[in-house]
Amino acid sequence: MFGFEMEVSSGQGLTRDDDRIFPGENWFFYWKTSASLWQSKMAQCPGAQIIVPINWSFHSETGESYDFAHHRPETHLKKLCDLAKELGKEVIFLVPVSPVPYAPNGGIPHLLARNHSLTHDGMVLSTVDQEEAIHKIYSFFDTRVFQAYARFIRALYRYFHENSIDSLIWGFESFYLSNNKMVSLLEDHSKVFEQNFARFMDAKKDTEKEKISETGAIKPRPEQERALRKEFFETIRNFYHKELKNIFGQYVEGIVNVPFLGASPRDFLMRVYKQESSAYYARQILFCMTRNTMPSTILLPATLKQKSVGMLTKELIVGNYTKWLLSPGRYEGEEVSLYRPMRFFKILSRADSLDFWVKNGVMHCLFQNYPWCFEERLDERYLFNEEEDTRQILMIGGKTLDQNHLHQILKYFMAGGGVIIDRSGIELNILKKIELFLMENSLKVERVQFLTTIHHIALGDGRLVVVDGSQLSEAKAEEKTAFWEKIYSLFGIKNIHLDIPEGMECFWRVRNSISNELKYEEVRKLSLFNSSSYKRNMVIQLPKSFVLSKSLVETPNQIKTKPGVIELELLPHKSASLEFGVFS
Amino acid sequence: MKSDLIIVYSNIDNSKELSILRSYQVVDVFTDSGPIDSMLIEQSAARFLSEEDLVTDPAHPIFNEMDVLKNFALDCADNCQSSGVRLLTIEQMNQVILNANHISEFLNGLNQVGVRSVSENSKSAKGIWGKIFN
């Protein structure tokens, strides 16, 4: 109307234009603004770290030629790093190893965008970004895409090397969340996948004939085919990962998994009808943190981020968690005061039986007593490290245990760590190995009968508990919870029990005590978020070994403290943080 | 009364000896409030399919006849208090997605595809005054 576009504030002091350039968690979309504005834009960005995702399609329209500061000034990444340095900010580059949900064509050069990725149901995989644009995802199983990707990574490396760019570089794989499962954006059920899978099968048939067709049948059995599909998928995923790692070598720190909230096919429908809720995404952020991934809200609209999901991101993700995840060991001195997620448990799970810890009641008990204070490792092999902190309790299912795994876990136990084995599905020879280990070391086994037989072995500080979780399946939920509470009591976990009102979320973090806090063993930070539209009250009873050392409760929220008791009143869509000193 | 219920389904061709048997699998069911509760899908599907048929994936039931799918769709629409129901093939849905670069284009496109049905028994069916004035 007035001949210019008004910039409307979307909260947190940023304008709508800034939201496009800084869509969340300090991600900087350098291609969405003029290079001449980079410095002023970056200066407004809160925090010391700026995450810069490399936009493949912006540097290569065709997939054949590349622009790194040759034609467009916005491709001058060296300049971007220098400007950030002048501002005292650190740039962390993220290089995609999969399609991305926030760029047209999933971030691939448009000439390569020929084969759409399909979901399991046959729907074109597509996402909605924060500006309500729809992006279609294209298959990374297309050979041309892989070849072009390899060429691009070489060109990118050359540019970084020639310009002596010394910023941190991470690879990242994009995911969406579907029923608490993380699904890679690499996943594809299109014809391209099928054609290449058929070729993979042919190659397999030649080399491993007996493995594929033991029965002499022409087609593999369904479970064999599933395993082969997974193998093929992992092979291609590794091609992309390896390409980046091989070319960048030691310059690439690793590959981080980034689940994009609001990117799932189900979310697509919720989002087109604007039915998404902040509380739904807030819980997803906490879930992603238990998987050591880097959740991103960059697809979500700014209006939604003014609610609980925005509070959680600001309080938990930006800064501390990102530093802890992406640049461990890089901040000498600062490391001490860096909060990391509080984790009493390390759960080793199998991606193909995610409900294992749900059925035996572990998850329910954890959420009641130690909400989000665990990490879940999927299909990962546990390797004992002598310098490892043994305060975490390792939890492992019988099906996950093989000889080597058992060996590593017993080492952890002997070093003073706590281990819980749910032996359901365990192989007989592994069970015998455990018995042999106990006999050889003359370890005393305490047997308790409570819903199932519990075997409890102590060795110094180490605790090993073996139970048969399959016998719990028929038990009532409260019985299961009581069972696991009993088991956890064997480990002497120091914890403040919280009765979290409905619509509220909490998250615990921990750091080492600093010089003026030497009376404390460690300092824990409890962040509370009211995702609901109502005022919430909470009463926290403090055990003797805890003392409230600091409270960050903004008015008009209220906090009252009495000896051993904290009373908190939290208004809708508000948060509060409490710090506790822990005595030994 | 809510807007139309939209049901996206895919055609499945099962070769059996010399003949090809076609069946129809429900992929997505949604209204303008987003995807509907899978319990509602299961409830309606249970009226047309046996328990055995629903064991594998009750939220994505498979029907052997188009008429049964249509009846299921109308039942679902009644349960959701939708004004009517539109059946879309997955190919139609994909075409809508492919032609849209923005949410508004997607919604426009979605309104122009599919076969619409309204149940005669539907709570949404027009009464006498509705018939006279429309």
XYZ file of C-alpha atoms in Angstrom:
718
model
C 0.000 0.000 0.000
C 2.816 2.385 0.882
C 5.229 1.046 -1.715
C 7.357 -0.921 0.735
C 7.016 -4.154 2.614
C 6.412 -3.724 6.318
C 8.490 -5.931 8.555
C 6.216 -7.304 11.216
C 7.607 -8.491 14.514
C 7.127 -12.187 15.213
C 8.350 -12.113 18.796
C 11.744 -12.401 20.424
C 12.717 -9.094 18.836
C 13.084 -10.558 15.359
C 11.217 -9.358 12.308
C 9.372 -11.624 9.915
C 12.217 -11.137 7.452
C 14.667 -12.298 10.128
C 12.530 -15.387 10.721
C 13.110 -16.372 7.100
C 16.846 -15.930 7.444
C 17.119 -17.253 11.015
C 14.258 -19.769 11.059
C 15.252 -21.196 14.457
C 18.014 -22.606 16.680
C 20.456 -20.054 15.168
C 20.311 -21.696 11.736
C 21.332 -19.097 9.187
C 19.844 -19.356 5.679
C 22.559 -17.290 4.007
C 20.978 -17.685 0.566
C 17.810 -15.889 1.634
C 19.411 -12.500 2.132
C 21.922 -10.271 0.424
C 25.575 -10.820 1.369
C 25.764 -7.103 2.078
C 23.317 -7.630 4.947
C 25.024 -10.707 6.421
C 26.934 -8.835 9.076
C 23.993 -6.792 10.364
C 21.756 -9.882 10.343
C 24.303 -12.042 12.169
C 24.858 -9.287 14.717
C 21.182 -9.579 15.708
C 21.400 -13.326 16.161
C 21.501 -14.245 19.854
C 24.175 -16.671 21.026
C 27.769 -17.267 20.068
C 27.197 -20.014 17.509
C 25.660 -19.749 14.082
C 24.608 -22.916 12.314
C 25.068 -22.635 8.568
C 23.522 -25.438 6.508
C 25.158 -25.745 3.100
C 22.560 -25.344 0.354
C 23.679 -27.643 -2.480
C 21.148 -26.343 -5.007
C 22.172 -22.741 -4.330
C 25.790 -23.475 -5.237
C 24.953 -25.686 -8.202
C 21.820 -25.231 -10.273
C 22.668 -27.979 -12.715
C 24.689 -30.383 -10.615
C 27.599 -29.923 -13.032
C 29.019 -26.452 -12.334
C 29.501 -24.710 -9.001
C 29.363 -21.209 -7.709
C 31.538 -20.472 -4.708
C 31.982 -16.709 -4.782
C 32.372 -16.762 -8.573
C 29.137 -15.086 -9.620
C 26.836 -14.449 -6.680
C 28.288 -12.814 -3.565
C 25.850 -14.884 -1.444
C 27.901 -17.996 -2.253
C 31.011 -16.469 -0.622
C 31.182 -18.692 2.459
C 34.680 -17.528 3.384
C 33.346 -13.990 3.688
C 30.527 -15.275 5.868
C 33.055 -16.889 8.239
C 35.193 -13.739 8.379
C 32.178 -11.546 9.187
C 31.064 -13.942 11.917
C 34.575 -13.883 13.397
C 34.528 -10.086 13.472
C 31.320 -10.326 15.491
C 32.890 -12.856 17.867
C 30.617 -15.623 16.644
C 31.494 -19.140 15.644
C 30.168 -20.665 12.433
C 29.319 -24.373 12.375
C 28.737 -25.677 8.863
C 26.256 -28.482 8.332
C 26.635 -30.443 5.108
C 23.587 -32.538 4.162
C 23.965 -36.262 3.508
C 20.262 -36.666 2.717
C 17.412 -34.618 1.271
C 16.508 -31.572 3.385
C 12.902 -30.569 4.172
C 13.318 -26.773 4.091
C 14.493 -26.213 0.499
C 12.810 -26.721 -2.886
C 13.370 -30.221 -4.313
C 14.746 -31.354 -0.967
C 17.847 -29.253 -1.626
C 19.101 -30.967 -4.775
C 19.926 -29.054 -8.005
C 16.758 -28.693 -10.041
C 18.085 -30.573 -13.077
C 18.502 -33.635 -10.868
C 14.992 -33.439 -9.457
C 13.435 -36.199 -11.545
C 12.306 -38.988 -9.229
C 10.084 -38.178 -6.290
C 10.541 -40.004 -3.050
C 7.465 -41.922 -2.017
C 6.322 -42.783 1.491
C 5.540 -46.341 2.520
C 1.907 -45.664 1.487
C 2.909 -44.450 -1.980
C 2.378 -40.747 -1.245
C 4.820 -38.190 -2.656
C 7.046 -37.234 0.287
C 6.655 -33.517 0.816
C 7.074 -31.008 3.586
C 5.710 -27.600 4.506
C 8.148 -24.907 5.586
C 7.516 -21.989 7.924
C 6.422 -19.784 5.021
C 3.825 -22.400 4.054
C 5.721 -23.368 0.922
C 5.478 -27.042 -0.054
C 8.731 -28.827 -0.879
C 8.761 -32.123 -2.695
C 11.507 -34.538 -1.742
C 13.466 -36.344 -4.457
C 15.081 -39.742 -4.235
C 18.704 -40.021 -3.159
C 18.625 -43.560 -4.565
C 18.890 -42.094 -8.051
C 22.416 -42.901 -9.271
C 22.707 -39.484 -10.940
C 21.987 -37.797 -7.621
C 24.736 -39.741 -5.892
C 27.252 -39.023 -8.653
C 26.407 -35.317 -8.594
C 26.585 -35.306 -4.797
C 30.080 -36.790 -4.864
C 31.186 -34.105 -7.352
C 29.642 -31.345 -5.245
C 31.334 -32.531 -2.046
C 34.701 -32.511 -3.850
C 34.072 -28.965 -5.104
C 32.992 -27.845 -1.641
C 36.098 -29.365 -0.072
C 38.343 -27.669 -2.637
C 36.721 -24.324 -1.855
C 37.065 -24.775 1.918
C 40.664 -25.961 1.565
C 41.777 -23.202 -0.825
C 40.195 -20.551 1.379
C 41.516 -22.042 4.630
C 38.065 -22.138 6.215
C 38.644 -23.517 9.686
C 35.080 -23.570 11.028
C 33.589 -26.753 12.455
C 32.039 -28.936 9.762
C 29.392 -31.563 10.478
C 27.456 -33.793 8.131
C 23.743 -34.016 8.902
C 20.998 -36.418 8.007
C 17.413 -35.143 8.025
C 14.659 -37.076 9.765
C 10.994 -36.758 10.566
C 9.221 -38.208 13.568
C 6.448 -40.709 13.116
C 4.951 -42.329 16.235
C 8.160 -41.887 18.188
C 10.158 -43.392 15.358
C 12.768 -41.374 13.562
C 12.423 -41.828 9.817
C 15.215 -40.638 7.556
C 14.334 -38.396 4.623
C 16.532 -40.770 2.658
C 13.857 -43.427 3.011
C 12.098 -43.966 -0.272
C 9.618 -46.456 -1.718
C 9.623 -45.171 -5.287
C 10.380 -47.048 -8.490
C 13.977 -45.804 -8.418
C 14.492 -47.470 -5.067
C 12.848 -50.665 -6.314
C 14.907 -50.761 -9.514
C 18.176 -50.303 -7.683
C 17.120 -52.745 -5.001
C 16.430 -55.322 -7.723
C 19.973 -54.783 -9.022
C 21.313 -55.146 -5.494
C 19.379 -58.418 -5.150
C 20.787 -59.682 -8.442
C 24.299 -58.914 -7.271
C 23.555 -60.639 -3.965
C 22.157 -63.699 -5.717
C 25.433 -64.149 -7.528
C 27.597 -63.785 -4.457
C 25.446 -65.183 -1.653
C 23.143 -67.578 -3.425
C 22.528 -69.886 -0.501
C 21.856 -67.002 1.904
C 19.033 -65.512 -0.129
C 17.383 -68.647 -1.265
C 18.024 -71.383 1.252
C 14.801 -73.120 0.315
C 15.543 -73.021 -3.385
C 12.668 -70.599 -3.884
C 13.041 -67.976 -6.587
C 11.959 -65.163 -4.300
C 13.380 -64.581 -0.798
C 11.023 -65.090 2.132
C 9.331 -61.862 3.374
C 11.560 -61.565 6.458
C 14.647 -62.147 4.287
C 13.469 -59.509 1.856
C 12.904 -57.043 4.705
C 16.435 -57.666 5.959
C 17.822 -57.240 2.437
C 15.914 -53.998 1.923
C 17.350 -52.695 5.178
C 20.829 -53.785 4.107
C 20.427 -52.042 0.759
C 19.156 -48.875 2.434
C 22.092 -48.859 4.874
C 24.533 -49.447 2.007
C 23.306 -46.390 0.130
C 23.126 -44.305 3.318
C 26.758 -45.252 3.983
C 27.726 -44.217 0.440
C 26.624 -40.653 1.220
C 28.132 -40.632 4.709
C 31.424 -42.071 3.478
C 31.641 -39.702 0.551
C 31.573 -36.739 2.913
C 33.881 -38.342 5.475
C 36.402 -39.578 2.914
C 36.689 -36.288 1.087
C 36.689 -33.966 4.089
C 38.691 -36.430 6.180
C 39.553 -35.102 9.624
C 37.870 -31.762 8.892
C 34.432 -33.276 9.326
C 33.529 -33.899 12.957
C 30.924 -36.569 12.248
C 27.326 -36.974 11.140
C 24.579 -35.583 13.341
C 20.946 -36.644 13.036
C 18.530 -33.739 12.735
C 14.837 -34.526 13.229
C 12.776 -31.703 11.725
C 9.602 -31.185 13.697
C 6.520 -30.941 11.512
C 8.117 -32.796 8.586
C 6.251 -36.110 8.768
C 3.518 -37.039 6.247
C 0.985 -36.885 9.090
C 2.267 -33.468 10.151
C 1.901 -32.377 6.510
C -1.876 -32.786 6.787
C -1.981 -31.195 10.243
C -0.016 -28.263 8.938
C -1.977 -27.603 5.764
C -5.089 -27.309 7.940
C -3.190 -25.373 10.639
C -4.128 -27.865 13.330
C -0.651 -28.286 14.806
C -0.079 -27.735 18.484
C 2.925 -26.376 20.288
C 2.633 -28.922 23.131
C 2.838 -31.809 20.612
C 6.127 -30.502 19.240
C 7.459 -29.601 22.702
C 7.342 -33.264 23.723
C 9.038 -34.246 20.480
C 11.980 -31.979 21.313
C 12.498 -33.777 24.620
C 12.189 -37.163 22.922
C 14.817 -36.164 20.327
C 17.220 -35.194 23.096
C 17.039 -38.706 24.572
C 18.293 -39.943 21.194
C 21.253 -37.518 21.141
C 19.902 -35.871 18.028
C 19.617 -32.178 17.208
C 15.891 -31.383 16.955
C 14.997 -28.503 14.712
C 11.907 -26.306 14.715
C 12.874 -24.390 11.584
C 9.852 -25.637 9.625
C 7.385 -24.421 12.226
C 5.635 -21.056 11.917
C 6.816 -18.208 14.139
C 3.400 -17.952 15.820
C 3.730 -21.506 17.138
C 7.250 -20.865 18.363
C 6.001 -18.109 20.649
C 4.472 -20.880 22.766
C 6.035 -23.800 24.654
C 7.971 -25.205 21.697
C 9.796 -21.886 21.390
C 10.475 -21.762 25.151
C 11.956 -25.259 25.098
C 14.137 -24.514 22.107
C 15.433 -21.291 23.598
C 16.072 -22.767 27.027
C 17.334 -26.216 26.102
C 18.601 -26.404 22.521
C 20.195 -23.089 21.594
C 23.545 -22.696 23.293
C 24.245 -25.415 25.824
C 22.859 -28.522 24.119
C 24.107 -27.537 20.660
C 27.569 -26.864 22.082
C 27.520 -30.113 24.026
C 26.462 -32.035 20.922
C 28.479 -30.340 18.178
C 31.609 -29.027 19.820
C 32.525 -31.176 22.805
C 36.013 -30.565 24.168
C 36.363 -27.327 22.229
C 35.717 -24.972 25.093
C 38.379 -25.527 27.701
C 37.377 -24.003 30.992
C 33.902 -23.270 29.705
C 33.268 -27.008 29.577
C 32.985 -27.079 33.350
C 30.049 -24.704 33.422
C 28.333 -26.308 30.440
C 25.094 -28.089 31.289
C 24.577 -31.492 29.746
C 21.372 -33.554 29.804
C 20.941 -35.455 33.083
C 20.965 -39.134 32.320
C 20.669 -41.862 34.896
C 20.111 -44.568 32.302
C 21.594 -45.611 28.989
C 19.121 -47.863 27.217
C 20.393 -50.057 24.409
C 17.491 -50.812 22.087
C 16.851 -52.435 18.766
C 15.147 -50.369 16.100
C 13.026 -53.381 15.116
C 11.595 -53.834 18.631
C 11.142 -50.341 19.991
C 8.252 -51.404 22.201
C 10.472 -53.796 24.177
C 10.954 -51.289 27.023
C 7.309 -50.230 26.805
C 5.876 -53.736 27.163
C 7.968 -54.611 30.208
C 6.963 -51.339 31.899
C 10.392 -49.669 31.966
C 9.377 -46.572 29.998
C 6.304 -45.888 32.107
C 8.334 -46.161 35.306
C 11.080 -43.911 33.923
C 8.608 -41.209 32.933
C 6.979 -41.333 36.362
C 10.202 -41.212 38.350
C 12.995 -39.909 36.128
C 11.281 -38.055 33.253
C 13.570 -37.750 30.199
C 16.612 -38.657 32.352
C 17.769 -41.368 29.997
C 19.330 -41.791 26.597
C 18.249 -44.447 24.160
C 20.803 -45.874 21.744
C 19.332 -47.684 18.763
C 21.193 -50.570 17.155
C 24.428 -49.280 18.622
C 27.121 -51.539 19.940
C 28.209 -50.604 23.425
C 31.978 -50.352 23.811
C 33.414 -50.002 27.280
C 35.825 -47.134 27.763
C 38.032 -47.166 30.852
C 37.623 -43.420 31.349
C 33.856 -43.734 31.227
C 31.699 -42.276 33.983
C 30.142 -45.371 35.564
C 27.273 -43.558 37.248
C 24.878 -44.350 34.392
C 22.874 -47.556 34.544
C 23.110 -49.609 31.368
C 19.884 -51.321 30.363
C 19.943 -54.008 27.734
C 17.502 -56.590 26.416
C 18.318 -60.273 25.949
C 17.839 -60.106 22.189
C 20.454 -57.378 21.897
C 23.109 -59.371 23.738
C 25.711 -61.306 21.858
C 29.019 -62.596 23.180
C 30.982 -59.459 22.394
C 28.310 -57.160 23.750
C 28.117 -59.155 26.954
C 31.883 -58.961 27.344
C 31.790 -55.138 27.131
C 28.889 -54.873 29.535
C 30.537 -57.103 32.123
C 33.636 -54.903 31.912
C 31.439 -51.919 32.744
C 29.971 -53.807 35.705
C 33.434 -54.763 36.970
C 34.520 -51.124 36.705
C 31.763 -50.222 39.151
C 28.890 -49.525 36.767
C 25.273 -50.564 37.084
C 23.762 -52.974 34.568
C 20.213 -54.231 34.164
C 19.608 -57.107 31.758
C 16.081 -58.032 30.753
C 16.883 -61.572 29.686
C 13.732 -62.180 27.616
C 14.743 -63.450 24.200
C 18.314 -64.152 25.300
C 20.202 -66.970 23.601
C 20.960 -69.945 25.816
C 24.705 -69.793 25.255
C 24.774 -66.127 26.372
C 22.875 -67.038 29.518
C 25.417 -69.774 30.173
C 28.234 -67.272 29.685
C 26.716 -65.060 32.381
C 26.467 -68.043 34.743
C 30.057 -68.994 33.959
C 31.229 -65.433 34.627
C 29.515 -65.448 38.017
C 30.982 -68.848 38.914
C 34.510 -68.024 37.765
C 34.512 -64.838 39.816
C 32.787 -66.495 42.781
C 30.171 -63.776 42.822
C 27.305 -64.131 45.236
C 23.894 -64.085 43.575
C 20.959 -62.786 45.553
C 17.645 -64.176 44.278
C 14.386 -62.381 44.957
C 10.952 -63.460 43.758
C 8.741 -60.478 42.904
C 6.515 -60.872 39.825
C 9.518 -62.669 38.296
C 12.847 -63.923 39.548
C 15.337 -61.131 40.124
C 19.041 -61.987 40.230
C 21.099 -59.325 41.930
C 24.899 -59.390 41.953
C 27.124 -56.811 43.641
C 30.826 -56.287 43.044
C 32.284 -53.218 44.760
C 30.219 -50.299 43.442
C 29.065 -52.404 40.501
C 25.533 -53.817 40.387
C 24.246 -56.393 37.932
C 20.551 -57.174 37.902
C 19.058 -59.841 35.655
C 15.284 -60.110 35.291
C 12.899 -61.826 32.904
C 10.741 -58.999 31.584
C 8.554 -61.335 29.504
C 6.978 -62.539 32.755
C 5.862 -58.980 33.454
C 3.768 -58.672 30.317
C 0.606 -59.887 32.063
C 1.130 -57.690 35.136
C -0.870 -54.495 35.671
C 0.791 -51.178 34.843
C 1.075 -50.164 38.506
C 2.610 -53.550 39.377
C 5.209 -53.127 36.662
C 6.024 -49.623 37.901
C 6.388 -50.891 41.482
C 8.649 -53.683 40.175
C 11.005 -51.335 38.361
C 11.009 -48.822 41.218
C 12.218 -51.671 43.426
C 14.949 -52.533 40.935
C 16.102 -48.915 40.589
C 16.243 -48.551 44.372
C 19.175 -51.008 44.295
C 21.281 -48.401 42.525
C 20.878 -45.554 45.032
C 19.988 -42.896 42.457
C 19.964 -39.390 43.948
C 16.894 -37.753 42.551
C 14.151 -35.249 43.318
C 10.780 -36.825 42.667
C 8.439 -34.551 40.743
C 4.681 -34.721 40.411
C 4.318 -33.029 37.074
C 0.842 -31.560 36.509
C -0.846 -32.276 33.181
C 0.248 -29.951 30.403
C 3.646 -29.338 31.938
C 7.023 -30.604 30.790
C 10.281 -30.798 32.678
C 13.883 -31.397 31.781
C 16.895 -32.001 34.001
C 20.441 -30.993 33.187
C 23.657 -31.282 35.147
C 27.090 -29.691 35.311
C 30.182 -30.080 37.439
C 30.509 -27.730 40.380
C 32.793 -24.737 39.848
C 35.385 -23.326 42.257
C 32.945 -21.426 44.493
C 30.600 -24.431 44.692
C 33.043 -27.034 45.945
C 30.689 -28.100 48.702
C 28.506 -29.569 45.957
C 29.173 -32.806 44.159
C 27.447 -31.365 41.092
C 24.826 -28.788 40.145
C 21.537 -29.796 38.547
C 19.200 -27.529 36.642
C 15.500 -28.256 36.398
C 13.635 -26.486 33.600
C 9.853 -26.444 33.836
C 7.537 -25.487 30.990
C 3.830 -24.883 31.164
C 2.525 -25.911 27.723
C -1.094 -25.628 28.793
C -3.446 -22.675 28.659
C -3.998 -22.799 32.415
C -2.051 -21.755 35.483
C -0.218 -24.710 37.043
C 0.954 -25.238 40.617
C 3.704 -27.552 41.723
C 5.115 -28.556 45.063
C 8.642 -29.934 45.114
C 9.879 -31.810 48.188
C 13.657 -31.603 48.502
C 15.557 -34.660 49.736
C 18.300 -33.926 52.284
C 21.164 -34.098 49.785
C 19.711 -31.277 47.640
C 19.670 -27.545 48.170
C 18.081 -24.890 45.977
C 20.972 -22.703 44.873
C 19.316 -20.470 42.278
C 15.871 -19.877 40.866
C 15.140 -18.253 37.541
C 11.458 -17.563 37.808
C 10.262 -14.567 35.880
C 7.438 -12.497 37.343
C 4.445 -12.792 37.318
C 5.227 -16.505 37.956
C 5.670 -17.140 41.648
C 7.973 -19.197 43.799
C 7.795 -19.753 47.558
C 10.477 -21.603 49.439
C 10.208 -23.210 52.853
C 12.725 -25.579 54.430
C 12.781 -28.649 52.204
C 9.796 -27.487 50.116
C 9.428 -25.345 46.996
C 6.034 -24.107 45.846
C 5.805 -22.908 42.294
C 3.047 -21.224 40.345
C 3.530 -21.122 36.602
C 1.337 -19.140 34.221
C 0.260 -20.505 30.804
C 3.051 -20.795 28.232
C 5.686 -19.735 30.748
C 8.822 -21.449 31.966
C 10.993 -21.461 35.067
C 14.396 -22.880 35.958
C 15.677 -24.036 39.319
C 19.262 -24.916 40.149
C 20.094 -27.399 42.866
C 23.379 -28.115 44.555
C 23.844 -31.826 45.241
C 25.789 -32.907 48.324
C 27.746 -36.129 48.336
C -21.217 -29.788 10.862
C -17.690 -30.319 9.628
C -16.510 -30.085 6.043
C -16.112 -33.114 3.776
C -14.211 -36.123 4.989
C -11.442 -37.024 2.555
C -10.353 -40.605 2.107
C -7.250 -41.411 0.090
C -6.916 -45.001 -1.062
C -4.568 -47.020 -3.184
C -5.383 -49.753 -5.679
C -3.736 -53.060 -5.004
C -3.543 -55.637 -7.763
C -3.171 -59.195 -6.532
C -2.407 -61.743 -9.221
C -4.066 -65.038 -8.436
C -3.506 -67.807 -10.967
C -4.741 -66.309 -14.205
C -6.928 -63.548 -12.845
C -6.084 -60.256 -11.253
C -7.978 -59.376 -8.091
C -8.159 -55.721 -7.293
C -8.495 -54.440 -3.761
C -8.481 -50.991 -2.215
C -6.417 -49.929 0.787
C -7.222 -46.863 2.843
C -4.113 -44.686 3.084
C -5.291 -41.474 4.761
C -8.523 -40.203 6.263
C -8.798 -36.547 7.163
C -11.031 -33.514 7.454
C -10.148 -29.855 7.686
C -9.170 -30.630 11.288
C -6.369 -32.869 10.066
C -6.127 -36.682 10.180
C -9.000 -38.293 12.084
C -8.489 -40.541 15.090
C -7.517 -44.034 13.945
C -10.084 -45.470 16.396
C -12.870 -43.982 14.252
C -11.406 -45.677 11.173
C -11.205 -48.982 13.015
C -14.779 -48.652 14.280
C -16.171 -48.081 10.810
C -13.942 -50.706 9.205
C -15.120 -53.283 11.765
C -18.651 -52.929 10.394
C -17.575 -54.119 6.948
C -14.609 -56.378 7.593
C -13.980 -59.414 9.746
C -11.694 -59.278 12.775
C -9.178 -61.349 10.825
C -9.056 -58.768 8.042
C -8.302 -56.047 10.538
C -5.516 -57.731 12.450
C -2.549 -56.507 10.407
C -3.231 -52.794 10.060
C -6.661 -51.688 11.322
C -5.966 -48.020 10.595
C -5.409 -48.845 6.905
C -8.159 -51.365 6.100
C -8.275 -53.190 2.766
C -11.574 -53.683 0.926
C -12.103 -56.104 -1.935
C -14.937 -54.150 -3.511
C -15.294 -50.496 -4.340
C -18.889 -50.469 -3.076
C -17.769 -51.666 0.345
C -15.098 -48.964 0.414
C -17.791 -46.401 -0.415
C -20.045 -47.683 2.371
C -17.123 -47.568 4.780
C -16.410 -44.012 3.668
C -20.011 -42.931 4.295
C -20.024 -44.600 7.699
C -16.791 -42.851 8.603
C -18.242 -39.521 7.468
C -21.297 -40.084 9.673
C -19.085 -40.879 12.663
C -17.082 -37.723 12.082
C -20.241 -35.675 11.500
C -18.892 -34.594 8.138
C -21.167 -33.106 5.517
C -20.030 -35.638 2.930
C -17.110 -37.741 1.862
C -14.706 -37.555 -1.044
C -12.748 -40.561 -2.257
C -9.380 -39.891 -3.848
C -6.913 -42.326 -5.319
C -3.344 -41.971 -4.162
C -2.441 -40.925 -7.709
C -4.944 -38.044 -7.528
C -3.569 -36.995 -4.163
C 0.001 -37.101 -5.506
C -1.013 -34.979 -8.472
C -2.444 -32.365 -6.105
C 0.807 -32.350 -4.102
C 2.962 -32.131 -7.234
C 0.969 -29.210 -8.611
C 1.147 -27.227 -5.385
C 3.990 -25.029 -4.252
C 2.065 -23.484 -1.404
C -0.515 -24.630 1.129
C -3.242 -22.512 -0.509
C -2.611 -24.179 -3.899
C -2.747 -27.592 -2.244
C -6.100 -26.864 -0.618
C -7.519 -25.481 -3.873
C -6.328 -28.528 -5.752
C -7.739 -30.889 -3.167
C -11.189 -29.372 -3.545
C -11.230 -30.182 -7.245
C -10.517 -33.903 -7.210
C -12.181 -37.089 -6.042
C -15.671 -38.535 -6.086
C -18.054 -36.953 -3.598
C -20.822 -38.919 -1.889
C -23.432 -37.950 0.676
C -25.269 -40.504 2.736
C -29.070 -40.416 2.467
C -29.228 -41.305 6.155
C -26.557 -38.820 6.980
C -27.184 -36.399 9.800
C -25.888 -33.890 7.310
C -28.468 -34.658 4.619
C -30.613 -31.658 3.829
C -34.013 -31.390 5.389
C -37.094 -30.246 3.560
C -36.249 -26.547 3.972
C -32.720 -27.167 2.758
C -34.069 -28.874 -0.356
C -36.483 -26.030 -1.063
C -34.031 -23.197 -0.588
C -30.966 -24.758 -2.285
